[in-house]
């Protein structure tokens, strides 16, 4: 499985591609950051993020895109920029028919380090170890993108089994025996 992880941001959008399957050693295919100038117009910054992600999709041909789920912070302008960059990444993937998965920061930290409260240094250290790198990827946005891809590779099989079980259960569930117009239904009663 080849996954492009995206740590969304307007100034620095981390991107990293990891290949492998759960339970086996993983391989980093590429890592980097799509940068935009903070003083540029928002529409131009979003266009630059889109062009950067499109380049990564063209070059690495991932089967999945894993994007960090935007969460509420105190700084609304930061959240808005992150959400916009996140939407661009999802749009690029959807345009190509590539499935997108969203993972929360604590979910990614827990998957990679064992603790949902790990700090950036701990995530970087574990990414370095798991991918057998000589040094942690810099900046932290790049390491976070790789962590997202790792998280998805490890969690996707379990999530797929869960979705299949829910679908199977839903398909086998008997239809409601009470119709909306029967006398035992509250909607079917007359006063």
mmCIF file of C-alpha atoms in Angstrom:
data_model
loop_
_atom_site.group_PDB
_atom_site.id
_atom_site.type_symbol
_atom_site.label_atom_id
_atom_site.label_comp_id
_atom_site.label_asym_id
_atom_site.label_seq_id
_atom_site.Cartn_x
_atom_site.Cartn_y
_atom_site.Cartn_z
ATOM 1 C CA UNK A 1 0.000 0.000 0.000
ATOM 2 C CA UNK A 2 1.379 3.422 -0.937
ATOM 3 C CA UNK A 3 0.047 6.375 1.061
ATOM 4 C CA UNK A 4 0.590 10.109 0.691
ATOM 5 C CA UNK A 5 0.346 11.747 4.103
ATOM 6 C CA UNK A 6 -0.575 15.430 4.167
ATOM 7 C CA UNK A 7 -0.043 17.654 7.208
ATOM 8 C CA UNK A 8 -2.073 20.632 5.960
ATOM 9 C CA UNK A 9 -0.936 24.202 6.341
ATOM 10 C CA UNK A 10 -0.777 27.339 4.244
ATOM 11 C CA UNK A 11 2.797 28.385 4.979
ATOM 12 C CA UNK A 12 4.159 24.830 5.243
ATOM 13 C CA UNK A 13 2.132 21.848 4.046
ATOM 14 C CA UNK A 14 3.982 18.678 4.961
ATOM 15 C CA UNK A 15 3.866 15.814 2.470
ATOM 16 C CA UNK A 16 5.308 12.338 2.777
ATOM 17 C CA UNK A 17 4.888 9.053 0.945
ATOM 18 C CA UNK A 18 5.240 5.723 2.736
ATOM 19 C CA UNK A 19 4.878 2.257 1.266
ATOM 20 C CA UNK A 20 4.220 -1.015 3.041
ATOM 21 C CA UNK A 21 1.670 -3.112 4.864
ATOM 22 C CA UNK A 22 0.770 -3.475 8.523
ATOM 23 C CA UNK A 23 3.077 -5.817 10.390
ATOM 24 C CA UNK A 24 6.001 -5.436 7.982
ATOM 25 C CA UNK A 25 8.825 -2.898 7.721
ATOM 26 C CA UNK A 26 7.731 0.328 6.014
ATOM 27 C CA UNK A 27 9.651 2.313 3.400
ATOM 28 C CA UNK A 28 9.752 6.077 2.973
ATOM 29 C CA UNK A 29 9.395 6.914 -0.702
ATOM 30 C CA UNK A 30 9.618 10.686 -0.374
ATOM 31 C CA UNK A 31 9.155 13.544 2.063
ATOM 32 C CA UNK A 32 8.974 17.311 1.755
ATOM 33 C CA UNK A 33 7.066 20.499 2.330
ATOM 34 C CA UNK A 34 4.943 22.586 -0.019
ATOM 35 C CA UNK A 35 5.645 26.208 0.962
ATOM 36 C CA UNK A 36 3.753 29.405 0.252
ATOM 37 C CA UNK A 37 4.725 32.992 1.115
ATOM 38 C CA UNK A 38 2.742 34.328 4.093
ATOM 39 C CA UNK A 39 2.338 37.726 2.429
ATOM 40 C CA UNK A 40 0.795 36.331 -0.785
ATOM 41 C CA UNK A 41 -2.915 36.582 -1.509
ATOM 42 C CA UNK A 42 -4.907 33.654 -0.074
ATOM 43 C CA UNK A 43 -6.144 32.456 -3.474
ATOM 44 C CA UNK A 44 -2.553 32.330 -4.786
ATOM 45 C CA UNK A 45 -1.394 30.440 -1.695
ATOM 46 C CA UNK A 46 -4.153 27.842 -2.125
ATOM 47 C CA UNK A 47 -3.239 27.513 -5.807
ATOM 48 C CA UNK A 48 0.414 26.916 -4.843
ATOM 49 C CA UNK A 49 -0.636 24.228 -2.332
ATOM 50 C CA UNK A 50 -2.779 22.587 -5.015
ATOM 51 C CA UNK A 51 0.049 22.633 -7.551
ATOM 52 C CA UNK A 52 2.486 21.196 -5.005
ATOM 53 C CA UNK A 53 0.154 18.352 -4.021
ATOM 54 C CA UNK A 54 -0.607 17.622 -7.677
ATOM 55 C CA UNK A 55 3.163 17.275 -8.287
ATOM 56 C CA UNK A 56 3.434 14.780 -5.424
ATOM 57 C CA UNK A 57 0.448 12.814 -6.744
ATOM 58 C CA UNK A 58 1.946 12.765 -10.267
ATOM 59 C CA UNK A 59 5.386 11.712 -9.094
ATOM 60 C CA UNK A 60 4.485 9.114 -6.457
ATOM 61 C CA UNK A 61 1.079 7.734 -7.559
ATOM 62 C CA UNK A 62 -0.274 6.889 -4.078
ATOM 63 C CA UNK A 63 -3.187 4.506 -3.606
ATOM 64 C CA UNK A 64 -4.498 6.490 -0.630
ATOM 65 C CA UNK A 65 -4.194 10.013 0.753
ATOM 66 C CA UNK A 66 -4.201 10.471 4.535
ATOM 67 C CA UNK A 67 -4.908 14.017 5.724
ATOM 68 C CA UNK A 68 -4.772 15.348 9.261
ATOM 69 C CA UNK A 69 -8.285 16.098 10.481
ATOM 70 C CA UNK A 70 -8.523 19.779 11.365
ATOM 71 C CA UNK A 71 -9.299 20.366 15.010
ATOM 72 C CA UNK A 72 -10.309 23.502 16.855
ATOM 73 C CA UNK A 73 -7.558 25.697 18.170
ATOM 74 C CA UNK A 74 -7.631 29.069 19.874
ATOM 75 C CA UNK A 75 -6.227 30.863 16.824
ATOM 76 C CA UNK A 76 -9.126 30.947 14.350
ATOM 77 C CA UNK A 77 -7.025 32.283 11.461
ATOM 78 C CA UNK A 78 -4.624 29.328 11.810
ATOM 79 C CA UNK A 79 -7.538 26.875 11.855
ATOM 80 C CA UNK A 80 -9.045 28.470 8.744
ATOM 81 C CA UNK A 81 -5.774 28.236 6.790
ATOM 82 C CA UNK A 82 -5.245 24.650 7.883
ATOM 83 C CA UNK A 83 -8.823 23.749 6.925
ATOM 84 C CA UNK A 84 -8.442 25.380 3.523
ATOM 85 C CA UNK A 85 -5.180 23.540 2.811
ATOM 86 C CA UNK A 86 -6.812 20.319 3.995
ATOM 87 C CA UNK A 87 -9.701 20.848 1.589
ATOM 88 C CA UNK A 88 -7.269 21.414 -1.283
ATOM 89 C CA UNK A 89 -5.513 18.096 -0.529
ATOM 90 C CA UNK A 90 -8.839 16.236 -0.404
ATOM 91 C CA UNK A 91 -9.969 17.872 -3.639
ATOM 92 C CA UNK A 92 -6.758 16.883 -5.446
ATOM 93 C CA UNK A 93 -7.177 13.263 -4.354
ATOM 94 C CA UNK A 94 -10.902 13.146 -5.159
ATOM 95 C CA UNK A 95 -10.279 14.577 -8.628
ATOM 96 C CA UNK A 96 -8.111 11.510 -9.318
ATOM 97 C CA UNK A 97 -10.415 9.017 -7.600
ATOM 98 C CA UNK A 98 -7.908 8.367 -4.796
ATOM 99 C CA UNK A 99 -9.575 7.462 -1.468
ATOM 100 C CA UNK A 100 -8.993 9.975 1.334
ATOM 101 C CA UNK A 101 -8.793 9.174 5.040
ATOM 102 C CA UNK A 102 -8.829 11.744 7.827
ATOM 103 C CA UNK A 103 -6.921 11.064 11.038
ATOM 104 C CA UNK A 104 -6.908 13.213 14.165
ATOM 105 C CA UNK A 105 -3.574 14.393 15.573
ATOM 106 C CA UNK A 106 -4.021 12.285 18.716
ATOM 107 C CA UNK A 107 -4.900 9.214 16.613
ATOM 108 C CA UNK A 108 -1.691 9.665 14.593
ATOM 109 C CA UNK A 109 0.435 10.222 17.711
ATOM 110 C CA UNK A 110 -1.057 7.141 19.387
ATOM 111 C CA UNK A 111 -0.479 4.986 16.294
ATOM 112 C CA UNK A 112 3.144 6.044 15.894
ATOM 113 C CA UNK A 113 4.326 6.538 19.492
ATOM 114 C CA UNK A 114 1.785 4.685 21.621
ATOM 115 C CA UNK A 115 0.611 7.927 23.253
ATOM 116 C CA UNK A 116 -1.973 10.355 21.908
ATOM 117 C CA UNK A 117 -0.220 13.108 23.886
ATOM 118 C CA UNK A 118 3.238 12.692 22.356
ATOM 119 C CA UNK A 119 5.082 15.865 21.411
ATOM 120 C CA UNK A 120 6.578 16.707 18.007
ATOM 121 C CA UNK A 121 10.040 15.475 19.028
ATOM 122 C CA UNK A 122 8.656 12.071 20.064
ATOM 123 C CA UNK A 123 6.728 11.750 16.782
ATOM 124 C CA UNK A 124 9.833 12.696 14.786
ATOM 125 C CA UNK A 125 11.970 10.207 16.703
ATOM 126 C CA UNK A 126 9.519 7.341 16.148
ATOM 127 C CA UNK A 127 9.066 8.176 12.452
ATOM 128 C CA UNK A 128 12.872 8.096 12.131
ATOM 129 C CA UNK A 129 13.014 4.734 13.849
ATOM 130 C CA UNK A 130 10.052 3.148 12.048
ATOM 131 C CA UNK A 131 11.308 4.192 8.616
ATOM 132 C CA UNK A 132 14.965 3.442 9.467
ATOM 133 C CA UNK A 133 16.094 6.991 8.615
ATOM 134 C CA UNK A 134 19.436 8.483 9.627
ATOM 135 C CA UNK A 135 17.812 11.630 11.090
ATOM 136 C CA UNK A 136 14.323 12.982 11.788
ATOM 137 C CA UNK A 137 12.743 14.672 8.754
ATOM 138 C CA UNK A 138 12.786 18.475 8.981
ATOM 139 C CA UNK A 139 10.719 20.520 9.447
ATOM 140 C CA UNK A 140 8.281 18.837 11.846
ATOM 141 C CA UNK A 141 5.515 19.209 9.229
ATOM 142 C CA UNK A 142 7.361 16.705 7.028
ATOM 143 C CA UNK A 143 7.709 14.212 9.889
ATOM 144 C CA UNK A 144 4.006 14.675 10.700
ATOM 145 C CA UNK A 145 3.090 13.890 7.084
ATOM 146 C CA UNK A 146 5.053 10.630 7.273
ATOM 147 C CA UNK A 147 3.374 9.835 10.601
ATOM 148 C CA UNK A 148 -0.033 10.301 8.936
ATOM 149 C CA UNK A 149 0.904 7.862 6.178
ATOM 150 C CA UNK A 150 2.202 5.321 8.725
ATOM 151 C CA UNK A 151 -0.956 5.690 10.800
ATOM 152 C CA UNK A 152 -3.120 5.017 7.763
ATOM 153 C CA UNK A 153 -1.147 1.953 6.699
ATOM 154 C CA UNK A 154 -1.449 0.485 10.177
ATOM 155 C CA UNK A 155 -5.096 1.410 10.780
ATOM 156 C CA UNK A 156 -6.642 0.932 7.337
ATOM 157 C CA UNK A 157 -6.929 -2.893 7.519
ATOM 158 C CA UNK A 158 -8.808 -2.719 10.842
ATOM 159 C CA UNK A 159 -11.002 0.144 9.630
ATOM 160 C CA UNK A 160 -11.833 -1.781 6.445
ATOM 161 C CA UNK A 161 -12.795 -4.887 8.428
ATOM 162 C CA UNK A 162 -14.989 -2.770 10.695
ATOM 163 C CA UNK A 163 -16.708 -1.121 7.725
ATOM 164 C CA UNK A 164 -17.273 -4.526 6.103
ATOM 165 C CA UNK A 165 -18.755 -5.916 9.338
ATOM 166 C CA UNK A 166 -21.112 -2.944 9.663
ATOM 167 C CA UNK A 167 -22.162 -3.293 6.022
ATOM 168 C CA UNK A 168 -22.749 -7.031 6.464
ATOM 169 C CA UNK A 169 -24.757 -6.454 9.651
ATOM 170 C CA UNK A 170 -26.824 -3.748 7.970
ATOM 171 C CA UNK A 171 -27.530 -5.983 4.978
ATOM 172 C CA UNK A 172 -28.637 -8.879 7.228
ATOM 173 C CA UNK A 173 -30.785 -6.747 9.552
ATOM 174 C CA UNK A 174 -34.453 -7.644 9.133
ATOM 175 C CA UNK A 175 -36.737 -4.962 7.775
ATOM 176 C CA UNK A 176 -38.934 -3.278 10.336
ATOM 177 C CA UNK A 177 -42.013 -5.398 11.006
ATOM 178 C CA UNK A 178 -44.120 -2.394 11.793
ATOM 179 C CA UNK A 179 -45.073 -0.211 8.881
ATOM 180 C CA UNK A 180 -45.617 3.512 9.402
ATOM 181 C CA UNK A 181 -49.354 3.174 8.751
ATOM 182 C CA UNK A 182 -50.106 0.124 10.901
ATOM 183 C CA UNK A 183 -52.331 0.551 13.972
ATOM 184 C CA UNK A 184 -49.398 -0.186 16.302
ATOM 185 C CA UNK A 185 -47.300 2.609 14.858
ATOM 186 C CA UNK A 186 -47.620 6.021 16.515
ATOM 187 C CA UNK A 187 -47.891 7.646 13.081
ATOM 188 C CA UNK A 188 -50.735 5.321 12.082
ATOM 189 C CA UNK A 189 -52.938 5.995 15.113
ATOM 190 C CA UNK A 190 -55.976 8.154 14.790
ATOM 191 C CA UNK A 191 -57.353 10.329 17.542
#
